[in-house]
Amino acid sequence: MKDIFKAPFIIEMGETTANMYRQGWDERNGGNISYMLDEAEVAEYLDLNNVIRTIPTGFDAKKLAGKIFIVTGTGKYFKNVQKDPETNLGIVRISADGTTAELLWGYKDGGKFTSEFPAHMMSHIARLEQDPNHRVVCHSHPTYTIAMNTVCSTDEKDFTHKLWQSNTECVVVFPDGVGVLPCMVCGTEEIGIATAEKMKEHRIVVWTNHGIYGTGKNLDEAFGLIETVEKTAMIYMLALGHTVNVIPDDIIRGLAELWGLKMMDGVLDD
C-alpha cells in the first residue's frame, strides 16, 4: 500500500481547507467539504475491505451506494486539517442500503463527518444527475457574500443580476446563476432537500444569513466559484449606495454569447 498521507486527495484537502481558512471564510469549525473519490485510486492507499466502524448517514443515501467520499469532520477546524488530516478528515463509503457510511480511514479521535453530511450527499446526488463529472461540494461562510445577502432580497434572479452587473467574470464563471434559500435551520434534512432542489439548476447556492454552497468537478472549480461570488460581493458592498456604473445587460448578454454560454433564464430584461 502507498502512504495515505501522500495521497493527492489528502494533500488537496489540506491545501484547500488551509486556503479557505486564510481567506476568513471558515472561522472556528465553520464550513465543510465532501469530495467523491475514485475507488481504484483509494484502493492504492487503503484496504477497502477493512471497515473501521459504521456511521448513520441521517437519510436515505441509497443513490450513492458504494461511492467513496473524503469528508471534513464535525466540530473540526479547517486550520488543523493540514497538520493532522487523520483526525480532521474521514474517508467513508456509502453502504448498500444507504443508511450508514462505512469508515475506511480517519476520524481517529472517534469523531464523525460534518453535521451537514445529508445536505452534502443530497447535493452530490442532484449534481451528478446534471453532470456525471461532478465530484465536490464545499460549504463556507464568506464574509462579503453573507453581508450582501443581508442587504439584498432573497430573489435569486435579482441576486444573480446584481452579481453579474458588478463584475464581468460572473456571467462567464456562473452563467447558471446563483440559487438562494431563505434563512433555515442548518444541519437538518429539510435544508438538505431544499439545497439539493436548487442544485438541479445551479452549482452555487446561498444560504441566507449563513453562507454558500459551491460545487464542481474538482476542488479548484468549487473553490473558484465561491471565490468569484465572494470577490464580487465585496465589490458590491464596497460600492453600496455609491454605484454610478454597472455592467449593462447588453454587455452581460454579449459576454455570454462570446463564450457560448447558456444563462439562467429571467435574469436579464428581454
Short mmCIF file of C-alpha atoms in Angstrom, two decimals, residues 21 60 77 79-80 89 93 116 118-119 130 132 141 147 168-169 173 178 194 216 239 265 267:
data_model
loop_
_atom_site.label_atom_id
_atom_site.label_comp_id
_atom_site.label_asym_id
_atom_site.label_seq_id
_atom_site.Cartn_x
_atom_site.Cartn_y
_atom_site.Cartn_z
CA TYR A 21 -9.37 29.40 6.48
CA ASP A 60 -31.61 7.56 2.60
CA TYR A 77 -11.25 23.44 12.35
CA LYS A 79 -6.82 25.34 10.02
CA ASN A 80 -5.93 21.98 11.58
CA LEU A 89 -10.85 14.13 7.87
CA ARG A 93 -18.15 4.56 1.71
CA GLU A 116 -24.15 18.93 7.12
CA PRO A 118 -27.09 14.95 4.49
CA ALA A 119 -27.07 18.32 2.68
CA GLN A 130 -26.87 17.07 -14.08
CA PRO A 132 -21.60 12.93 -14.29
CA HIS A 141 -19.11 31.41 5.32
CA ALA A 147 -23.11 40.80 4.04
CA THR A 168 -17.70 40.81 -15.93
CA GLU A 169 -16.25 37.49 -14.72
CA VAL A 173 -17.99 31.75 -14.34
CA VAL A 178 -26.94 31.60 -8.01
CA ALA A 194 -34.08 22.46 -0.31
CA GLY A 216 -17.56 21.37 -9.05
CA ALA A 239 -19.74 50.44 -3.61
CA ASP A 265 -33.49 32.47 -17.58
CA VAL A 267 -32.39 37.49 -15.01
#
